[in-house]
mmCIF file of C-alpha atoms in Angstrom:
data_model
loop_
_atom_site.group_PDB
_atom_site.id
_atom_site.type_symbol
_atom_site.label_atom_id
_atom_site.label_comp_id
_atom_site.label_asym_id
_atom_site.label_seq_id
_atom_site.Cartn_x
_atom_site.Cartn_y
_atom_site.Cartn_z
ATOM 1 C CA UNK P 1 131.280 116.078 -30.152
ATOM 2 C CA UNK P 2 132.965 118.222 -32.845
ATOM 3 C CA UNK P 3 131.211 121.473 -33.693
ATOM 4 C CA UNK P 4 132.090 124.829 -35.977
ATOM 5 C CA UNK P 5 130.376 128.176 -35.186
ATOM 6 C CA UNK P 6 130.267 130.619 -37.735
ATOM 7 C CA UNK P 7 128.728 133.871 -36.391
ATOM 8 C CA UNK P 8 128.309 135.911 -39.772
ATOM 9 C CA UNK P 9 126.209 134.659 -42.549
ATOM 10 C CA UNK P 10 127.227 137.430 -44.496
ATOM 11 C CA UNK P 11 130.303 139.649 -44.143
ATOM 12 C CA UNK P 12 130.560 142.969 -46.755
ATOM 13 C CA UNK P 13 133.930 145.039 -47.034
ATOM 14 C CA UNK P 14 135.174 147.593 -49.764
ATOM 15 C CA UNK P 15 137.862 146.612 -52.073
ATOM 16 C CA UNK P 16 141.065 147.234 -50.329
ATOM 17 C CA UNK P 17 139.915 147.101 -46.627
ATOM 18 C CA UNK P 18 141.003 144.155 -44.607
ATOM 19 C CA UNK P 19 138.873 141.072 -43.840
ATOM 20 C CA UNK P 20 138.164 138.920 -41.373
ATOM 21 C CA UNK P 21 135.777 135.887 -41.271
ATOM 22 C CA UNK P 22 135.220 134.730 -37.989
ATOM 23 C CA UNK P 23 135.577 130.461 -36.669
ATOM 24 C CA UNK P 24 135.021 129.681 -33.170
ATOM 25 C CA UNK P 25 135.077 125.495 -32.785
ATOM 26 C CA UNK P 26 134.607 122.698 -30.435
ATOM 27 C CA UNK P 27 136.322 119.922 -30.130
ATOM 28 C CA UNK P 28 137.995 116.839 -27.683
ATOM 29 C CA UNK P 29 141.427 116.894 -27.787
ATOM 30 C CA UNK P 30 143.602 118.930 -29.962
ATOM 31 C CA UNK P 31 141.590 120.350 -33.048
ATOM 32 C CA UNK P 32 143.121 120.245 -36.912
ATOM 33 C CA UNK P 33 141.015 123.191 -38.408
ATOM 34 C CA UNK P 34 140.832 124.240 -41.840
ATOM 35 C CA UNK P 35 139.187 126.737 -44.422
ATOM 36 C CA UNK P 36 137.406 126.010 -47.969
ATOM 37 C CA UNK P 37 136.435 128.081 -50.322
ATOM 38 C CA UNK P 38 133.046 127.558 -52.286
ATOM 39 C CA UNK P 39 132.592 129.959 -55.697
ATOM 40 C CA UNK P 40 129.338 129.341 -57.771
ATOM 41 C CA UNK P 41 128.740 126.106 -59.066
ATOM 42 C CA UNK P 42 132.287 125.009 -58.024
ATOM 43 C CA UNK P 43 133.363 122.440 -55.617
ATOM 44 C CA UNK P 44 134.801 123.651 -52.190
ATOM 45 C CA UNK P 45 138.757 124.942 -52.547
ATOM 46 C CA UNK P 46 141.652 124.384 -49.554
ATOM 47 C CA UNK P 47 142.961 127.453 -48.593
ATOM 48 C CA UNK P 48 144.792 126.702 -45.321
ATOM 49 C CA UNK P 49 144.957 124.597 -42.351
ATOM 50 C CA UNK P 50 146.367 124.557 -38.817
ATOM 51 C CA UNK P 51 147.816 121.441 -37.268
ATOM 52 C CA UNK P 52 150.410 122.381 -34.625
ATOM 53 C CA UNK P 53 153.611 124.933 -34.357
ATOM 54 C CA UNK P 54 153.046 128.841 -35.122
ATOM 55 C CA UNK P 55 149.627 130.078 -34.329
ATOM 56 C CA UNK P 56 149.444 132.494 -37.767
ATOM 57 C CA UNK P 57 148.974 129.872 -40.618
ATOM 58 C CA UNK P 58 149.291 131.581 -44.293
ATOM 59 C CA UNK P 59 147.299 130.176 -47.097
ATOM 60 C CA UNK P 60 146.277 130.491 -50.671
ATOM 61 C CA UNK P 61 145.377 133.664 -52.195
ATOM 62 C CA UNK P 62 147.083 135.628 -49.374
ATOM 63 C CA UNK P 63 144.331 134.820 -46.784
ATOM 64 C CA UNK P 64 145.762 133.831 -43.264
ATOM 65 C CA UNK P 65 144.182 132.699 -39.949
ATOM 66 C CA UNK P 66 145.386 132.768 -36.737
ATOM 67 C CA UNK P 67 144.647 130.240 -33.926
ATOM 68 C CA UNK P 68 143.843 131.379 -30.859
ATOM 69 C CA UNK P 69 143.727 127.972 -28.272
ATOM 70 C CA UNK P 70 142.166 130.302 -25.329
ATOM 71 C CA UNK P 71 139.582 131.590 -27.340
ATOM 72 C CA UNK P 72 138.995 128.317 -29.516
ATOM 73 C CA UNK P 73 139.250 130.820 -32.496
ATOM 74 C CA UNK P 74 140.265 130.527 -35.890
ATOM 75 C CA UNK P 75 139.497 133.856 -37.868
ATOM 76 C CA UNK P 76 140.248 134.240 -41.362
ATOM 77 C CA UNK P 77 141.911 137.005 -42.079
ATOM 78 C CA UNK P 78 143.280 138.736 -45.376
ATOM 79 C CA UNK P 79 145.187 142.470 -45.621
ATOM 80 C CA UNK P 80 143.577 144.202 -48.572
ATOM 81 C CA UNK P 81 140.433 142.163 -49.896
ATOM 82 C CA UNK P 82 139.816 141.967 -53.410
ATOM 83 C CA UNK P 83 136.907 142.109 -55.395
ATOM 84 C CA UNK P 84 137.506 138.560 -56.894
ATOM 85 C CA UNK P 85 137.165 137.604 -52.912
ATOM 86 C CA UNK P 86 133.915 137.259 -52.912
ATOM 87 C CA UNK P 87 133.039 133.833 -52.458
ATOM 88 C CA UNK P 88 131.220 131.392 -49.545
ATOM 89 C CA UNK P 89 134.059 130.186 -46.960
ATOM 90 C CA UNK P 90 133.659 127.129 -45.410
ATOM 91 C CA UNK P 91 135.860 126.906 -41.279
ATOM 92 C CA UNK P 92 135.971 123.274 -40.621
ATOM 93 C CA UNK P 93 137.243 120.874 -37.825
ATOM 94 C CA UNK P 94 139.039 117.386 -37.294
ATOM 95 C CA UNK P 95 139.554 115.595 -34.522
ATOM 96 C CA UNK P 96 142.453 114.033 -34.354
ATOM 97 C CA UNK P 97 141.282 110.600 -32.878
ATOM 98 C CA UNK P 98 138.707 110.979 -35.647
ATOM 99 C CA UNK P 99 138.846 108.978 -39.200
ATOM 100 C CA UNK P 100 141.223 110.969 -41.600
ATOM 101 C CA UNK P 101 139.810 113.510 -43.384
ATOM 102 C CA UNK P 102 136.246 113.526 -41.867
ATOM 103 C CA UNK P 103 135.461 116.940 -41.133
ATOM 104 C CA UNK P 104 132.849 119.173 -39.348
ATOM 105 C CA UNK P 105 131.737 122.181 -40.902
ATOM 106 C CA UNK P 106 130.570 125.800 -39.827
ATOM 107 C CA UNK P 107 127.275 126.814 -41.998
ATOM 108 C CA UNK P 108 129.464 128.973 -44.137
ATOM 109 C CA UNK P 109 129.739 132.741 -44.711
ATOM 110 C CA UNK P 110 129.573 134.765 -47.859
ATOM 111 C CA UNK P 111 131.909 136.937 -48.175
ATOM 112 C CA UNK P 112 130.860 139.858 -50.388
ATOM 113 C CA UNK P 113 133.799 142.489 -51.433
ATOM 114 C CA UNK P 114 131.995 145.685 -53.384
ATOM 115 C CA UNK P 115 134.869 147.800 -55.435
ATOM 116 C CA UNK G 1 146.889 117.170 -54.287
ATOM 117 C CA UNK G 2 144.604 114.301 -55.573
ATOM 118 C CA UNK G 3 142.594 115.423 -58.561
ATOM 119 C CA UNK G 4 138.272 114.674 -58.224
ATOM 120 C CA UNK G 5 136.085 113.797 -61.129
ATOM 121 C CA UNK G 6 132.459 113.748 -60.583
ATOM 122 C CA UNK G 7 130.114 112.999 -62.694
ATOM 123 C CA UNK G 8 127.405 114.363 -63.440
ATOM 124 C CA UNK G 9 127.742 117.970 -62.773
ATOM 125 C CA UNK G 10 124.355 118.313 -62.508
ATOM 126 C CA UNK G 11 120.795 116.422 -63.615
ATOM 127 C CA UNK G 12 117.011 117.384 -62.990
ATOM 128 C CA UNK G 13 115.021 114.097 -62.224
ATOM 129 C CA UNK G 14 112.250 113.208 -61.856
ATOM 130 C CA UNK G 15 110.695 111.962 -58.307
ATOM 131 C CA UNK G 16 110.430 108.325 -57.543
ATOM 132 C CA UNK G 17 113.784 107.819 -60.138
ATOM 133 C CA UNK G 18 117.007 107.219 -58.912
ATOM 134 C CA UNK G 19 120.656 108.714 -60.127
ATOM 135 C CA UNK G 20 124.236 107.521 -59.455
ATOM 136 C CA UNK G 21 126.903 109.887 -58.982
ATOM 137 C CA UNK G 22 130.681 109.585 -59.397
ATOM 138 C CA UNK G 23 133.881 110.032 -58.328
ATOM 139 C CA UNK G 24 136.800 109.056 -59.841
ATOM 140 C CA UNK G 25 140.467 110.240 -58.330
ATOM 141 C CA UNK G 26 143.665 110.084 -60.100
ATOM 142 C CA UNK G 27 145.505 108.700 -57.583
ATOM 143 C CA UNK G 28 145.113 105.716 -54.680
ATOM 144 C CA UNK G 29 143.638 107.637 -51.799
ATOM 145 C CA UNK G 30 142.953 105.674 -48.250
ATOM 146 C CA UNK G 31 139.620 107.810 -47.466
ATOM 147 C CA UNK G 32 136.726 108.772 -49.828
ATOM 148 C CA UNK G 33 133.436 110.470 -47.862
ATOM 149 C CA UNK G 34 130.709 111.801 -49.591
ATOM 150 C CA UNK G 35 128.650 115.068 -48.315
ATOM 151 C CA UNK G 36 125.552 116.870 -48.913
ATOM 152 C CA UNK G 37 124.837 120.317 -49.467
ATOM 153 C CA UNK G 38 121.442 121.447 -49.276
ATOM 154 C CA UNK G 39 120.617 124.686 -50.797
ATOM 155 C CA UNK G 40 121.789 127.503 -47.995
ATOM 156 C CA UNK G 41 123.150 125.093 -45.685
ATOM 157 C CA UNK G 42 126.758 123.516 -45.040
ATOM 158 C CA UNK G 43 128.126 120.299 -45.802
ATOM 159 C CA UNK G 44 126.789 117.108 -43.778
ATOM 160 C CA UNK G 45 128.463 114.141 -44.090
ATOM 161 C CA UNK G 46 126.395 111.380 -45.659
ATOM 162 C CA UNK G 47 128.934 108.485 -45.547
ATOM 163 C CA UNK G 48 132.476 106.941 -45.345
ATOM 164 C CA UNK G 49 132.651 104.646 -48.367
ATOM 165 C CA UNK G 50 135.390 101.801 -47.648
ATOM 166 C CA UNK G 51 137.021 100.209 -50.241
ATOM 167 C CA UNK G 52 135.746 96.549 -50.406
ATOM 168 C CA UNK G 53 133.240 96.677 -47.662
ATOM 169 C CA UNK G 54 129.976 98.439 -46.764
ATOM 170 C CA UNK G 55 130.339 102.319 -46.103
ATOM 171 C CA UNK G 56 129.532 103.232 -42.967
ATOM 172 C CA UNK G 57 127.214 105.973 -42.601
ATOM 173 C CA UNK G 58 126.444 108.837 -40.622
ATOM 174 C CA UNK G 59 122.943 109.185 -38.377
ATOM 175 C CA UNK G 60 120.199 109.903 -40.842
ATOM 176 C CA UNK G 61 121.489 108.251 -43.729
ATOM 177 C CA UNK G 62 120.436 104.393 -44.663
ATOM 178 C CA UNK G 63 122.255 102.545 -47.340
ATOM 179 C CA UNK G 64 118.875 101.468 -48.683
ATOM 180 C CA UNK G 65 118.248 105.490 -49.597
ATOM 181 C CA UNK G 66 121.695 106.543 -50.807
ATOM 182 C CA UNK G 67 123.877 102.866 -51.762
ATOM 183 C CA UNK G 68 127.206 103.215 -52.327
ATOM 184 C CA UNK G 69 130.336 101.678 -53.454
ATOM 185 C CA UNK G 70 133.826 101.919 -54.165
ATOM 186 C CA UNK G 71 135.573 98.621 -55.881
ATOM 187 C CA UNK G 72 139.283 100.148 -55.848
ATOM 188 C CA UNK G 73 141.111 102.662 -54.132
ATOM 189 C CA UNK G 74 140.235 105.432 -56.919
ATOM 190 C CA UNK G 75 136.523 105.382 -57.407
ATOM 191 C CA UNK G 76 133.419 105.349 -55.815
ATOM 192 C CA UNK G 77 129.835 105.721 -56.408
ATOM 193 C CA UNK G 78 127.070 107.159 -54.751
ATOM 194 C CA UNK G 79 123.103 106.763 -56.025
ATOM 195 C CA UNK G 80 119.997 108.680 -54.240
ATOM 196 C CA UNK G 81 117.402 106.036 -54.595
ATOM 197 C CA UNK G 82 113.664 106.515 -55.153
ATOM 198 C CA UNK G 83 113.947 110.663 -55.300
ATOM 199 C CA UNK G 84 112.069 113.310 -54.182
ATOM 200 C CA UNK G 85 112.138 117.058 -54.310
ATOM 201 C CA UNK G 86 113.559 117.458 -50.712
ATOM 202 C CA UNK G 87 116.937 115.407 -52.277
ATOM 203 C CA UNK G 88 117.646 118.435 -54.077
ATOM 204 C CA UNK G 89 121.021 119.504 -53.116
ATOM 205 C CA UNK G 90 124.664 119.274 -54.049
ATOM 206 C CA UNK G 91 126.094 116.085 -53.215
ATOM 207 C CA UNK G 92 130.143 115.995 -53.020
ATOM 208 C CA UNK G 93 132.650 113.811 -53.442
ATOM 209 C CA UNK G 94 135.933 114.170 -50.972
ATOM 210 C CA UNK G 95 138.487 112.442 -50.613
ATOM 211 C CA UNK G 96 141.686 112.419 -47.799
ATOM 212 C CA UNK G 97 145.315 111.087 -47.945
ATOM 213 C CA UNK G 98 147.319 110.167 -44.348
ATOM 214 C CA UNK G 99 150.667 111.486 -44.208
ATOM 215 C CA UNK G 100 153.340 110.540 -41.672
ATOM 216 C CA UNK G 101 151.245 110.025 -39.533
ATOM 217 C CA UNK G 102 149.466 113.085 -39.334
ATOM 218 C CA UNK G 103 146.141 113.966 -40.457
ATOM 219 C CA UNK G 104 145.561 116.271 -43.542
ATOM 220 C CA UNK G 105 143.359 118.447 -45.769
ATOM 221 C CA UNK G 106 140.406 116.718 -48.137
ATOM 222 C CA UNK G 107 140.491 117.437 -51.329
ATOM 223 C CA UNK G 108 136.450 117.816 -52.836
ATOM 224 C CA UNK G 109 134.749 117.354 -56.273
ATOM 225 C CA UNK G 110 133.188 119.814 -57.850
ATOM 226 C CA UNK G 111 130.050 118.560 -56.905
ATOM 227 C CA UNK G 112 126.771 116.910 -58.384
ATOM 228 C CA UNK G 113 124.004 119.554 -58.411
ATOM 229 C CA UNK G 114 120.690 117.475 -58.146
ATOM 230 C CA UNK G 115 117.430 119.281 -58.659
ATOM 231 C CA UNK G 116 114.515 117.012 -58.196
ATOM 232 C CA UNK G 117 110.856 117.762 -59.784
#
């Protein structure tokens, strides 16, 4: 069965520091993983995915995430967070025997950036 | 990337009433899903809706409590029959597009937020 960890309901940094949200999954098979964004009383927004070749995927937003197979990993990452950052993120999972587009999703962080 | 429409953005019911949500894309997509997000949790997958056939749906969800449909390859409908407070939640609308071959990101509404009193 597919499954998403998220460790961290809640993750604070200071405007300018770098962030990470952390993923760890569970899957059969190879995984395609993926981030979303949730703001307020918005849908959830793609920022990136991995489905094969370099391990560092970049994304919207300058937000990155690196896949680490050995670790079954897939932090998000971003250099100097910004205040307009702050948002719920949403690591997510397909398998890819499974029916396009049918995901499996962590419980979510919220990502709080103070300036 | 396909462009969602949902309607309504949000309602407050009343219990024992039912509401239909939808979703309308502006393009032919192969997969439309629809999830629920009850308040503080993550998304849960309520259903695949299949165009022209029953949706199939996930463990814990019954067609009799949440019908849905989907005519064409652009819309689809979702109602939460006979409501009661613990239906409160978000309910979204995705959909997903296969390319080459390869499996790829879903695209999501901006949601239906349902309060029910």
């Amino acid at each position: 069965a597919q499954s998403v960890a998220q460790p961290e309901d809640q993750v604070n940094v200071a405007e300018g520091n770098p962030l990470t949200v952390k993923c760890t999954y569970s899957v059969s098979g190879n995984p395609y993983l993926f981030w979303y964004v949730q703001y307020p009383n918005r849908g959830l927004q793609f920022l990136l995915k991995y489905i094969t070749g370099d391990n560092l995927v970049k994304g919207s937003y300058g937000f990155e995430a690196e896949f680490n197979k050995s670790q079954t990993s897939f932090h998000l990452k971003k250099p100097s967070a910004l205040v307009s950052d702050s948002a719920l993120y949403f690591c997510a999972v397909s398998d890819r025997g499974s029916t396009l587009g049918r995901l499996y999703f962590g419980r979510g962080t919220q990502l709080t950036v103070w300036p | 990337s396909a462009v969602i429409s949902q309607k309504p953005s949000r309602d407050i019911c009343q219990r024992g009433t039912s509401l239909t949500i939808q979703c309308q894309v502006d393009s032919q997509v192969t997969m439309m899903f629809w999830y629920r997000q009850q308040p503080g949790q993550s998304l849960t997958l309520i259903a695949t809706a299949n165009q022209g056939s029953e949706a199939t749906y996930e463990s814990g969800f019954v067609i009799d409590k949440f019908p849905i449909s989907r005519p064409n390859l652009t819309f689809s409908t979702l109602t939460v029959s006979n409501m009661s407070p613990e239906d409160s939640s978000i309910y979204l609308c995705s959909v997903g597009e296969k390319s080459t071959g390869m499996n790829t990101e879903a695209f999501f509404g901006q949601g239906t937020r349902l309060t029910v009193v």
